[in-house]
PDB file of C-alpha atoms and ligand atoms in Angstrom:
ATOM      1  CA  MET A   1     -15.455   2.284  39.189  1.00 80.00           C
ATOM      2  CA  PRO A   2     -12.750   2.307  36.699  1.00 91.00           C
ATOM      3  CA  ILE A   3     -14.219   3.409  32.970  1.00 97.00           C
ATOM      4  CA  ARG A   4     -12.884   1.170  30.499  1.00 98.00           C
ATOM      5  CA  LEU A   5     -12.829   1.354  26.376  1.00 98.00           C
ATOM      6  CA  ILE A   6     -11.428  -0.960  23.682  1.00 98.00           C
ATOM      7  CA  VAL A   7     -11.800  -1.718  20.425  1.00 98.00           C
ATOM      8  CA  HIS A   8     -10.971  -3.928  17.476  1.00 98.00           C
ATOM      9  CA  GLY A   9     -10.778  -3.719  13.805  1.00 98.00           C
ATOM     10  CA  GLY A  10     -10.733  -7.391  12.610  1.00 96.00           C
ATOM     11  CA  ALA A  11      -8.085 -10.149  12.934  1.00 95.00           C
ATOM     12  CA  TRP A  12      -6.004 -11.749   9.885  1.00 92.00           C
ATOM     13  CA  SER A  13      -3.095 -11.322   8.169  1.00 90.00           C
ATOM     14  CA  ILE A  14      -3.124  -7.388   7.732  1.00 93.00           C
ATOM     15  CA  PRO A  15      -0.552  -6.712   5.047  1.00 92.00           C
ATOM     16  CA  ASP A  16       1.904  -4.300   6.282  1.00 94.00           C
ATOM     17  CA  GLU A  17       0.944  -1.380   3.976  1.00 95.00           C
ATOM     18  CA  MET A  18      -2.581  -1.630   5.897  1.00 95.00           C
ATOM     19  CA  ASP A  19      -1.045  -1.113   9.352  1.00 97.00           C
ATOM     20  CA  ALA A  20      -1.142   2.659   9.654  1.00 98.00           C
ATOM     21  CA  ALA A  21      -4.897   3.075   8.105  1.00 97.00           C
ATOM     22  CA  HIS A  22      -5.930  -0.219  11.206  1.00 97.00           C
ATOM     23  CA  LEU A  23      -4.148   1.921  13.453  1.00 98.00           C
ATOM     24  CA  ASN A  24      -5.632   5.277  12.907  1.00 98.00           C
ATOM     25  CA  GLY A  25      -9.347   3.849  12.499  1.00 98.00           C
ATOM     26  CA  VAL A  26      -8.492   2.540  16.076  1.00 98.00           C
ATOM     27  CA  GLN A  27      -6.924   5.236  17.914  1.00 98.00           C
ATOM     28  CA  LYS A  28      -9.543   8.080  16.141  1.00 98.00           C
ATOM     29  CA  ALA A  29     -12.736   5.815  17.750  1.00 98.00           C
ATOM     30  CA  LEU A  30     -11.178   5.684  21.185  1.00 98.00           C
ATOM     31  CA  GLU A  31      -9.481   9.376  21.100  1.00 98.00           C
ATOM     32  CA  THR A  32     -13.369  10.866  19.942  1.00 98.00           C
ATOM     33  CA  VAL A  33     -15.249   8.209  22.220  1.00 98.00           C
ATOM     34  CA  TYR A  34     -12.823   8.012  25.739  1.00 98.00           C
ATOM     35  CA  PRO A  35     -13.495  11.534  26.823  1.00 98.00           C
ATOM     36  CA  ALA A  36     -17.289  11.388  26.566  1.00 98.00           C
ATOM     37  CA  LEU A  37     -16.776   8.032  28.398  1.00 98.00           C
ATOM     38  CA  GLN A  38     -15.190  10.355  31.417  1.00 97.00           C
ATOM     39  CA  ALA A  39     -17.488  12.980  31.222  1.00 97.00           C
ATOM     40  CA  GLY A  40     -20.534  10.327  31.857  1.00 98.00           C
ATOM     41  CA  ILE A  41     -21.804   8.702  28.666  1.00 98.00           C
ATOM     42  CA  SER A  42     -22.843   4.963  28.993  1.00 98.00           C
ATOM     43  CA  ALA A  43     -20.885   1.961  28.316  1.00 98.00           C
ATOM     44  CA  LEU A  44     -23.776   1.467  25.839  1.00 98.00           C
ATOM     45  CA  GLN A  45     -23.578   4.488  24.607  1.00 98.00           C
ATOM     46  CA  ALA A  46     -19.992   3.940  24.351  1.00 99.00           C
ATOM     47  CA  VAL A  47     -20.067   1.000  22.037  1.00 99.00           C
ATOM     48  CA  GLU A  48     -22.195   2.239  19.794  1.00 99.00           C
ATOM     49  CA  GLN A  49     -20.656   5.458  19.651  1.00 98.00           C
ATOM     50  CA  ALA A  50     -17.074   3.686  18.811  1.00 99.00           C
ATOM     51  CA  VAL A  51     -18.894   1.279  16.346  1.00 98.00           C
ATOM     52  CA  ASN A  52     -20.394   4.409  14.540  1.00 98.00           C
ATOM     53  CA  ILE A  53     -16.839   6.113  14.206  1.00 98.00           C
ATOM     54  CA  LEU A  54     -15.083   2.396  12.495  1.00 98.00           C
ATOM     55  CA  GLU A  55     -18.310   2.100  10.522  1.00 98.00           C
ATOM     56  CA  GLU A  56     -17.701   5.088   8.802  1.00 98.00           C
ATOM     57  CA  ASP A  57     -13.959   4.187   8.155  1.00 98.00           C
ATOM     58  CA  PRO A  58     -13.493   2.581   4.973  1.00 97.00           C
ATOM     59  CA  THR A  59     -10.441   0.752   5.790  1.00 97.00           C
ATOM     60  CA  PHE A  60     -12.663  -1.566   7.393  1.00 97.00           C
ATOM     61  CA  ASP A  61     -15.528  -4.211   6.690  1.00 96.00           C
ATOM     62  CA  ALA A  62     -18.198  -2.259   8.503  1.00 97.00           C
ATOM     63  CA  GLY A  63     -20.519  -0.198   7.146  1.00 97.00           C
ATOM     64  CA  ARG A  64     -18.536   1.710   4.026  1.00 97.00           C
ATOM     65  CA  GLY A  65     -15.574  -0.475   2.796  1.00 96.00           C
ATOM     66  CA  ALA A  66     -17.892  -3.465   3.648  1.00 97.00           C
ATOM     67  CA  PHE A  67     -17.105  -6.693   1.290  1.00 96.00           C
ATOM     68  CA  LEU A  68     -19.363  -7.712  -1.309  1.00 97.00           C
ATOM     69  CA  ASN A  69     -21.247 -10.809  -1.720  1.00 97.00           C
ATOM     70  CA  ASP A  70     -21.512 -13.356  -4.357  1.00 96.00           C
ATOM     71  CA  GLN A  71     -24.594 -11.024  -6.014  1.00 97.00           C
ATOM     72  CA  GLY A  72     -21.738  -7.967  -5.940  1.00 97.00           C
ATOM     73  CA  GLU A  73     -23.995  -6.260  -3.366  1.00 98.00           C
ATOM     74  CA  ILE A  74     -23.202  -5.369   0.647  1.00 98.00           C
ATOM     75  CA  GLU A  75     -25.195  -6.938   3.556  1.00 98.00           C
ATOM     76  CA  LEU A  76     -24.649  -5.940   7.006  1.00 98.00           C
ATOM     77  CA  ASP A  77     -24.626  -7.541  10.102  1.00 98.00           C
ATOM     78  CA  ALA A  78     -24.623  -6.088  13.928  1.00 98.00           C
ATOM     79  CA  ILE A  79     -25.059  -6.794  17.585  1.00 99.00           C
ATOM     80  CA  ILE A  80     -24.728  -4.226  20.749  1.00 99.00           C
ATOM     81  CA  MET A  81     -25.159  -5.751  23.997  1.00 99.00           C
ATOM     82  CA  ASP A  82     -26.187  -4.249  27.911  1.00 98.00           C
ATOM     83  CA  GLY A  83     -24.472  -5.927  30.577  1.00 98.00           C
ATOM     84  CA  ARG A  84     -27.071  -4.508  33.030  1.00 98.00           C
ATOM     85  CA  ASP A  85     -29.962  -6.893  31.862  1.00 98.00           C
ATOM     86  CA  LEU A  86     -28.369  -8.468  29.333  1.00 98.00           C
ATOM     87  CA  SER A  87     -31.011  -6.803  26.748  1.00 98.00           C
ATOM     88  CA  PHE A  88     -29.534  -7.124  23.035  1.00 99.00           C
ATOM     89  CA  GLY A  89     -30.556  -6.053  19.665  1.00 99.00           C
ATOM     90  CA  ALA A  90     -29.213  -7.164  16.391  1.00 99.00           C
ATOM     91  CA  VAL A  91     -29.729  -6.851  13.108  1.00 98.00           C
ATOM     92  CA  ALA A  92     -28.689  -9.187   9.945  1.00 98.00           C
ATOM     93  CA  ALA A  93     -28.225  -8.692   6.268  1.00 98.00           C
ATOM     94  CA  VAL A  94     -29.294  -5.016   6.213  1.00 98.00           C
ATOM     95  CA  GLN A  95     -28.657  -2.864   3.321  1.00 98.00           C
ATOM     96  CA  ASN A  96     -27.623   1.346   2.356  1.00 97.00           C
ATOM     97  CA  LEU A  97     -27.240   1.663   6.031  1.00 98.00           C
ATOM     98  CA  LEU A  98     -23.623   3.236   7.004  1.00 98.00           C
ATOM     99  CA  HIS A  99     -24.657   2.470  10.819  1.00 98.00           C
ATOM    100  CA  PRO A 100     -26.124  -1.039  11.229  1.00 98.00           C
ATOM    101  CA  VAL A 101     -25.061  -1.141  15.339  1.00 98.00           C
ATOM    102  CA  SER A 102     -27.267   1.789  15.758  1.00 98.00           C
ATOM    103  CA  LEU A 103     -30.396  -0.121  14.199  1.00 98.00           C
ATOM    104  CA  ALA A 104     -29.445  -2.782  16.096  1.00 99.00           C
ATOM    105  CA  GLN A 105     -29.660  -0.494  19.175  1.00 99.00           C
ATOM    106  CA  GLN A 106     -33.091   0.811  18.170  1.00 98.00           C
ATOM    107  CA  VAL A 107     -34.340  -2.873  17.646  1.00 98.00           C
ATOM    108  CA  MET A 108     -33.221  -2.901  21.321  1.00 98.00           C
ATOM    109  CA  VAL A 109     -34.913   0.002  22.863  1.00 98.00           C
ATOM    110  CA  LYS A 110     -38.189   0.134  20.465  1.00 98.00           C
ATOM    111  CA  THR A 111     -39.357  -2.907  19.653  1.00 98.00           C
ATOM    112  CA  ASP A 112     -40.196  -5.917  21.947  1.00 98.00           C
ATOM    113  CA  HIS A 113     -37.698  -8.510  19.527  1.00 98.00           C
ATOM    114  CA  SER A 114     -33.966  -8.294  19.827  1.00 98.00           C
ATOM    115  CA  MET A 115     -33.089  -9.334  16.506  1.00 98.00           C
ATOM    116  CA  LEU A 116     -34.658  -8.127  12.598  1.00 98.00           C
ATOM    117  CA  VAL A 117     -33.296  -9.326   9.475  1.00 98.00           C
ATOM    118  CA  GLY A 118     -33.619  -8.526   5.478  1.00 96.00           C
ATOM    119  CA  LYS A 119     -36.393  -6.545   4.909  1.00 96.00           C
ATOM    120  CA  GLY A 120     -38.042  -6.495   7.806  1.00 98.00           C
ATOM    121  CA  ALA A 121     -35.445  -4.948   9.046  1.00 98.00           C
ATOM    122  CA  GLN A 122     -35.065  -2.805   6.710  1.00 97.00           C
ATOM    123  CA  ALA A 123     -38.876  -1.346   6.950  1.00 98.00           C
ATOM    124  CA  PHE A 124     -37.948  -0.686  10.618  1.00 98.00           C
ATOM    125  CA  ALA A 125     -34.963   1.516   9.677  1.00 98.00           C
ATOM    126  CA  ARG A 126     -37.055   3.057   7.403  1.00 97.00           C
ATOM    127  CA  ALA A 127     -39.650   3.698   9.723  1.00 98.00           C
ATOM    128  CA  ILE A 128     -37.650   5.060  12.347  1.00 98.00           C
ATOM    129  CA  GLY A 129     -36.218   8.057   9.771  1.00 97.00           C
ATOM    130  CA  MET A 130     -32.586   5.995   9.538  1.00 97.00           C
ATOM    131  CA  GLU A 131     -31.344   7.611   6.286  1.00 90.00           C
ATOM    132  CA  GLU A 132     -30.857   4.620   3.562  1.00 92.00           C
ATOM    133  CA  LEU A 133     -28.385   5.370   1.193  1.00 96.00           C
ATOM    134  CA  ASP A 134     -27.319   4.958  -2.025  1.00 95.00           C
ATOM    135  CA  PRO A 135     -25.637   1.084  -2.799  1.00 93.00           C
ATOM    136  CA  THR A 136     -22.588   3.251  -3.632  1.00 94.00           C
ATOM    137  CA  VAL A 137     -21.907   5.653  -0.869  1.00 95.00           C
ATOM    138  CA  LEU A 138     -20.940   2.122   0.909  1.00 97.00           C
ATOM    139  CA  LEU A 139     -18.558   0.330  -1.541  1.00 97.00           C
ATOM    140  CA  THR A 140     -15.169   1.387  -1.915  1.00 96.00           C
ATOM    141  CA  GLU A 141     -12.892   0.964  -5.198  1.00 96.00           C
ATOM    142  CA  ARG A 142     -10.869  -1.427  -3.456  1.00 95.00           C
ATOM    143  CA  GLU A 143     -13.914  -3.838  -2.267  1.00 95.00           C
ATOM    144  CA  LEU A 144     -14.923  -3.575  -5.818  1.00 96.00           C
ATOM    145  CA  ALA A 145     -11.554  -4.393  -7.388  1.00 96.00           C
ATOM    146  CA  TYR A 146     -11.262  -7.205  -4.808  1.00 94.00           C
ATOM    147  CA  TYR A 147     -14.892  -8.641  -5.669  1.00 95.00           C
ATOM    148  CA  HIS A 148     -13.826  -8.551  -9.553  1.00 96.00           C
ATOM    149  CA  GLN A 149     -10.716 -10.673  -8.623  1.00 93.00           C
ATOM    150  CA  ILE A 150     -12.300 -13.315  -6.482  1.00 93.00           C
ATOM    151  CA  LYS A 151     -15.743 -13.378  -8.034  1.00 93.00           C
ATOM    152  CA  GLU A 152     -15.010 -16.163 -11.017  1.00 91.00           C
ATOM    153  CA  ASP A 153     -11.836 -17.883  -8.779  1.00 91.00           C
ATOM    154  CA  PRO A 154     -12.990 -21.650  -8.340  1.00 89.00           C
ATOM    155  CA  ASN A 155     -10.407 -22.057  -5.722  1.00 86.00           C
ATOM    156  CA  PHE A 156     -11.540 -19.107  -3.479  1.00 87.00           C
ATOM    157  CA  LYS A 157     -12.037 -19.763  -0.221  1.00 81.00           C
ATOM    158  CA  SER A 158     -13.358 -17.459   2.250  1.00 75.00           C
ATOM    159  CA  HIS A 159     -11.779 -18.666   5.634  1.00 70.00           C
ATOM    160  CA  HIS A 160      -8.537 -19.333   5.183  1.00 68.00           C
ATOM    161  CA  PRO A 161      -6.262 -18.617   8.238  1.00 63.00           C
ATOM    162  CA  PHE A 162      -3.052 -17.934   7.265  1.00 63.00           C
ATOM    163  CA  GLU A 163      -3.180 -16.021   3.734  1.00 69.00           C
ATOM    164  CA  PRO A 164      -4.218 -12.728   3.632  1.00 65.00           C
ATOM    165  CA  LEU A 165      -7.763 -13.157   3.575  1.00 75.00           C
ATOM    166  CA  PRO A 166      -9.107  -9.646   4.511  1.00 80.00           C
ATOM    167  CA  SER A 167     -11.461  -9.860   7.871  1.00 84.00           C
ATOM    168  CA  ASP A 168     -12.294  -6.393   8.956  1.00 93.00           C
ATOM    169  CA  THR A 169     -15.423  -6.351  11.663  1.00 97.00           C
ATOM    170  CA  VAL A 170     -15.248  -3.907  14.079  1.00 98.00           C
ATOM    171  CA  GLY A 171     -16.188  -4.008  17.886  1.00 98.00           C
ATOM    172  CA  ALA A 172     -16.174  -2.230  21.030  1.00 99.00           C
ATOM    173  CA  VAL A 173     -16.216  -2.932  24.695  1.00 99.00           C
ATOM    174  CA  ALA A 174     -16.352  -0.559  27.436  1.00 98.00           C
ATOM    175  CA  MET A 175     -17.272  -0.199  30.819  1.00 98.00           C
ATOM    176  CA  ASP A 176     -18.374   3.198  32.364  1.00 98.00           C
ATOM    177  CA  LYS A 177     -18.378   4.694  35.621  1.00 97.00           C
ATOM    178  CA  ASP A 178     -21.087   3.189  37.416  1.00 98.00           C
ATOM    179  CA  GLY A 179     -19.494  -0.595  36.497  1.00 98.00           C
ATOM    180  CA  ASN A 180     -21.875  -1.246  33.663  1.00 98.00           C
ATOM    181  CA  LEU A 181     -20.825  -2.934  30.578  1.00 98.00           C
ATOM    182  CA  ALA A 182     -21.598  -3.260  27.239  1.00 99.00           C
ATOM    183  CA  ALA A 183     -20.607  -4.554  23.834  1.00 99.00           C
ATOM    184  CA  ALA A 184     -20.906  -4.166  20.218  1.00 99.00           C
ATOM    185  CA  THR A 185     -19.854  -5.706  17.130  1.00 98.00           C
ATOM    186  CA  SER A 186     -20.778  -4.904  13.160  1.00 98.00           C
ATOM    187  CA  THR A 187     -19.783  -6.297   9.611  1.00 98.00           C
ATOM    188  CA  GLY A 188     -19.743  -6.720   6.160  1.00 97.00           C
ATOM    189  CA  GLY A 189     -19.014 -10.162   6.599  1.00 96.00           C
ATOM    190  CA  THR A 190     -16.723 -12.599   4.762  1.00 94.00           C
ATOM    191  CA  PRO A 191     -15.699 -12.134   0.877  1.00 94.00           C
ATOM    192  CA  ARG A 192     -17.950 -13.259  -1.563  1.00 94.00           C
ATOM    193  CA  LYS A 193     -20.435 -14.800   1.077  1.00 95.00           C
ATOM    194  CA  MET A 194     -23.822 -16.011  -0.334  1.00 96.00           C
ATOM    195  CA  ALA A 195     -26.491 -13.503  -0.371  1.00 97.00           C
ATOM    196  CA  GLY A 196     -28.551 -14.098   2.893  1.00 98.00           C
ATOM    197  CA  ARG A 197     -25.112 -15.797   4.705  1.00 97.00           C
ATOM    198  CA  VAL A 198     -25.036 -14.527   8.173  1.00 98.00           C
ATOM    199  CA  GLY A 199     -21.885 -14.956  10.212  1.00 97.00           C
ATOM    200  CA  ASP A 200     -21.495 -14.785  13.935  1.00 98.00           C
ATOM    201  CA  SER A 201     -21.628 -11.114  14.549  1.00 98.00           C
ATOM    202  CA  PRO A 202     -24.781 -10.393  15.155  1.00 98.00           C
ATOM    203  CA  ILE A 203     -25.548 -13.525  17.071  1.00 98.00           C
ATOM    204  CA  ILE A 204     -25.888 -13.170  20.250  1.00 98.00           C
ATOM    205  CA  GLY A 205     -22.804 -14.718  22.826  1.00 98.00           C
ATOM    206  CA  ALA A 206     -20.925 -15.527  19.435  1.00 98.00           C
ATOM    207  CA  GLY A 207     -19.984 -12.003  18.009  1.00 98.00           C
ATOM    208  CA  ALA A 208     -21.061 -10.145  21.323  1.00 99.00           C
ATOM    209  CA  TYR A 209     -22.083 -10.803  25.139  1.00 99.00           C
ATOM    210  CA  ALA A 210     -22.300  -8.626  27.983  1.00 99.00           C
ATOM    211  CA  ASP A 211     -23.000  -9.003  31.556  1.00 98.00           C
ATOM    212  CA  ASN A 212     -22.091  -7.224  34.400  1.00 98.00           C
ATOM    213  CA  GLN A 213     -21.319 -10.293  36.340  1.00 98.00           C
ATOM    214  CA  THR A 214     -19.161 -11.606  34.575  1.00 98.00           C
ATOM    215  CA  GLY A 215     -17.595  -9.517  31.561  1.00 98.00           C
ATOM    216  CA  ALA A 216     -18.217  -8.196  28.311  1.00 99.00           C
ATOM    217  CA  VAL A 217     -16.409  -9.229  24.981  1.00 99.00           C
ATOM    218  CA  SER A 218     -16.088  -8.729  20.960  1.00 98.00           C
ATOM    219  CA  THR A 219     -15.177 -11.101  18.685  1.00 98.00           C
ATOM    220  CA  THR A 220     -14.175 -10.925  14.812  1.00 97.00           C
ATOM    221  CA  GLY A 221     -12.677 -13.953  12.418  1.00 95.00           C
ATOM    222  CA  TRP A 222     -14.335 -16.828  10.647  1.00 93.00           C
ATOM    223  CA  GLY A 223     -17.847 -16.522  11.731  1.00 95.00           C
ATOM    224  CA  GLU A 224     -18.688 -20.078  10.940  1.00 94.00           C
ATOM    225  CA  SER A 225     -16.281 -21.488  13.945  1.00 94.00           C
ATOM    226  CA  ILE A 226     -16.846 -18.604  16.141  1.00 96.00           C
ATOM    227  CA  MET A 227     -20.277 -19.701  16.030  1.00 98.00           C
ATOM    228  CA  LYS A 228     -19.861 -23.324  17.179  1.00 97.00           C
ATOM    229  CA  VAL A 229     -18.058 -22.487  20.254  1.00 98.00           C
ATOM    230  CA  LEU A 230     -20.111 -19.191  21.193  1.00 98.00           C
ATOM    231  CA  LEU A 231     -16.929 -17.441  21.779  1.00 98.00           C
ATOM    232  CA  ALA A 232     -17.995 -14.356  23.176  1.00 98.00           C
ATOM    233  CA  LYS A 233     -20.218 -16.243  25.929  1.00 98.00           C
ATOM    234  CA  THR A 234     -17.870 -18.601  26.467  1.00 98.00           C
ATOM    235  CA  VAL A 235     -15.126 -16.263  27.592  1.00 98.00           C
ATOM    236  CA  CYS A 236     -17.646 -14.094  29.321  1.00 98.00           C
ATOM    237  CA  ASP A 237     -18.132 -17.313  31.367  1.00 98.00           C
ATOM    238  CA  ARG A 238     -14.514 -18.249  32.151  1.00 98.00           C
ATOM    239  CA  MET A 239     -13.950 -14.356  33.249  1.00 98.00           C
ATOM    240  CA  GLU A 240     -16.073 -15.827  36.670  1.00 97.00           C
ATOM    241  CA  HIS A 241     -13.449 -17.991  37.293  1.00 96.00           C
ATOM    242  CA  THR A 242     -10.454 -16.452  36.264  1.00 97.00           C
ATOM    243  CA  ASN A 243      -8.701 -13.558  35.216  1.00 98.00           C
ATOM    244  CA  ALA A 244      -9.533 -11.514  32.189  1.00 98.00           C
ATOM    245  CA  GLU A 245      -6.241 -12.537  29.915  1.00 98.00           C
ATOM    246  CA  GLU A 246      -6.610 -16.479  30.871  1.00 98.00           C
ATOM    247  CA  ALA A 247     -10.029 -16.381  29.681  1.00 98.00           C
ATOM    248  CA  ALA A 248      -9.145 -14.921  26.733  1.00 98.00           C
ATOM    249  CA  ARG A 249      -6.597 -17.573  25.812  1.00 98.00           C
ATOM    250  CA  PHE A 250      -9.393 -19.973  26.987  1.00 98.00           C
ATOM    251  CA  GLY A 251     -11.641 -18.831  24.147  1.00 98.00           C
ATOM    252  CA  VAL A 252      -9.146 -18.734  21.026  1.00 97.00           C
ATOM    253  CA  GLN A 253      -7.741 -22.177  22.415  1.00 98.00           C
ATOM    254  CA  VAL A 254     -11.461 -23.291  22.379  1.00 98.00           C
ATOM    255  CA  LEU A 255     -11.940 -21.612  19.126  1.00 96.00           C
ATOM    256  CA  ARG A 256      -9.184 -23.497  17.355  1.00 95.00           C
ATOM    257  CA  GLU A 257      -9.679 -27.017  19.355  1.00 96.00           C
ATOM    258  CA  LYS A 258     -13.215 -27.522  19.076  1.00 97.00           C
ATOM    259  CA  GLY A 259     -14.358 -24.849  16.340  1.00 94.00           C
ATOM    260  CA  LYS A 260     -11.292 -25.660  14.104  1.00 92.00           C
ATOM    261  CA  GLY A 261     -11.111 -21.837  13.358  1.00 92.00           C
ATOM    262  CA  TYR A 262      -9.323 -18.594  14.059  1.00 93.00           C
ATOM    263  CA  GLY A 263      -9.985 -15.125  15.167  1.00 95.00           C
ATOM    264  CA  GLY A 264      -9.410 -12.758  17.803  1.00 96.00           C
ATOM    265  CA  LEU A 265     -11.425 -11.101  20.911  1.00 98.00           C
ATOM    266  CA  ILE A 266     -11.367  -8.073  22.915  1.00 98.00           C
ATOM    267  CA  GLY A 267     -12.882  -7.690  26.319  1.00 98.00           C
ATOM    268  CA  VAL A 268     -13.392  -6.278  30.012  1.00 98.00           C
ATOM    269  CA  ASN A 269     -13.803  -8.424  32.928  1.00 98.00           C
ATOM    270  CA  ALA A 270     -16.506  -7.372  35.822  1.00 98.00           C
ATOM    271  CA  GLN A 271     -13.018  -5.542  38.142  1.00 97.00           C
ATOM    272  CA  GLY A 272     -12.305  -3.891  35.029  1.00 98.00           C
ATOM    273  CA  ASP A 273      -9.368  -5.580  33.407  1.00 98.00           C
ATOM    274  CA  TYR A 274      -8.837  -5.939  29.887  1.00 98.00           C
ATOM    275  CA  SER A 275      -8.396  -9.079  27.848  1.00 97.00           C
ATOM    276  CA  PHE A 276      -7.503  -9.780  24.212  1.00 98.00           C
ATOM    277  CA  ALA A 277      -6.182 -12.946  22.198  1.00 98.00           C
ATOM    278  CA  TYR A 278      -6.020 -13.731  18.420  1.00 97.00           C
ATOM    279  CA  ASN A 279      -4.990 -17.034  16.375  1.00 94.00           C
ATOM    280  CA  THR A 280      -4.585 -15.350  13.315  1.00 93.00           C
ATOM    281  CA  GLU A 281      -1.304 -13.697  12.026  1.00 92.00           C
ATOM    282  CA  LYS A 282      -2.290  -9.926  13.324  1.00 95.00           C
ATOM    283  CA  MET A 283      -5.355  -7.932  15.028  1.00 96.00           C
ATOM    284  CA  ALA A 284      -5.704  -4.123  15.033  1.00 98.00           C
ATOM    285  CA  TRP A 285      -6.988  -3.361  18.855  1.00 98.00           C
ATOM    286  CA  GLY A 286      -6.380  -0.454  21.094  1.00 98.00           C
ATOM    287  CA  TRP A 287      -7.739   0.220  24.552  1.00 98.00           C
ATOM    288  CA  VAL A 288      -6.998   3.143  27.086  1.00 98.00           C
ATOM    289  CA  ASP A 289      -4.659   2.292  29.572  1.00 96.00           C
ATOM    290  CA  THR A 290      -4.869   2.817  33.655  1.00 92.00           C
ATOM    291  CA  ARG A 291      -3.700   6.108  33.209  1.00 94.00           C
ATOM    292  CA  GLY A 292      -5.710   7.244  30.391  1.00 95.00           C
ATOM    293  CA  THR A 293      -3.258   6.573  27.554  1.00 97.00           C
ATOM    294  CA  ILE A 294      -4.851   5.299  24.361  1.00 98.00           C
ATOM    295  CA  GLN A 295      -2.324   2.591  22.923  1.00 98.00           C
ATOM    296  CA  ALA A 296      -3.485   0.986  19.587  1.00 98.00           C
ATOM    297  CA  ARG A 297      -1.765  -1.960  18.916  1.00 97.00           C
ATOM    298  CA  ILE A 298      -1.560  -3.909  15.324  1.00 95.00           C
ATOM    299  CA  LYS A 299       0.588  -7.403  15.318  1.00 86.00           C
TER     300      LYS A 299
HETATM  301  N1  LIG B   1     -16.950 -12.794  11.581  1.00 57.88           N
HETATM  302  C1  LIG B   1     -17.292 -12.020  10.770  1.00 57.88           C
HETATM  303  C2  LIG B   1     -18.233 -13.113   9.810  1.00 57.88           C
HETATM  304  O1  LIG B   1     -17.822 -14.085  10.119  1.00 57.88           O
HETATM  305  C3  LIG B   1     -15.742 -11.932   9.851  1.00 57.88           C
HETATM  306  C4  LIG B   1     -14.739 -11.045  10.458  1.00 57.88           C
HETATM  307  O2  LIG B   1     -14.830 -10.733  11.590  1.00 57.88           O
HETATM  308  O3  LIG B   1     -14.047 -10.458   9.443  1.00 57.88           O
HETATM  309  O4  LIG B   1     -18.966 -12.609   9.344  1.00 57.88           O
END
């Protein structure tokens, strides 16, 4: 089977001066993980590792660099899914962790459950020895300044599609040499979200989905609308009946028309064809093409 790796770093009106940082982040994730995928790591390991790199990068709204909620705190959501048997792990509203996607992976493999939230997820992280960080480690000056700027603004809306409102969730989709698919998504959610708010990203079928029979998808954008149309599952289901590109376009059309929302997605179908689509001004994403060349894009 061909090996495939595609990642994203959010879909929104990314200001031009932030293009380079987004492209570098996407590039780094691909150039670090693709050789490992070639050397034989699984699709599941590849998506976790790629998302880990993006979580470390303060450019993105995931791990370090995440938005602050209305209490001035960072709460993180993540999911990882295995296309071999539809098993998945997810966490929501977790704090003080750099790699929520790895906690999600541990939920998948070490518990009888699929999703843990809040203080239960936190206790599980402690129990498995995951390092809890001082909250300032995840906090960037950029996000602190942004929080102070929007905190008291009565006109602030967390979901206007065509204004430069940040939306830098990260995600990855991979196919390994055995033809197995996996997807992962990690986010700090939306700026000034209510404490306890959980968006689409950790919700199976909304923020990500992976099924070896159809395809694997990771999404980004306005979570409240993405959940309505289960965007990732909608696109995976469509991949069974049409080509990967058309399936991605269909997903964004459903998001716009039925969900009245906006966002973007990346995917790979069961045949190894890539797909992406978005209805925001820009999306940051990249993939490794069939010749093994890294392609990073922002537009
Ligand atoms: N989908 C994420 C959320 O609503 C935000 C994003 O993709 O940037 O939590």
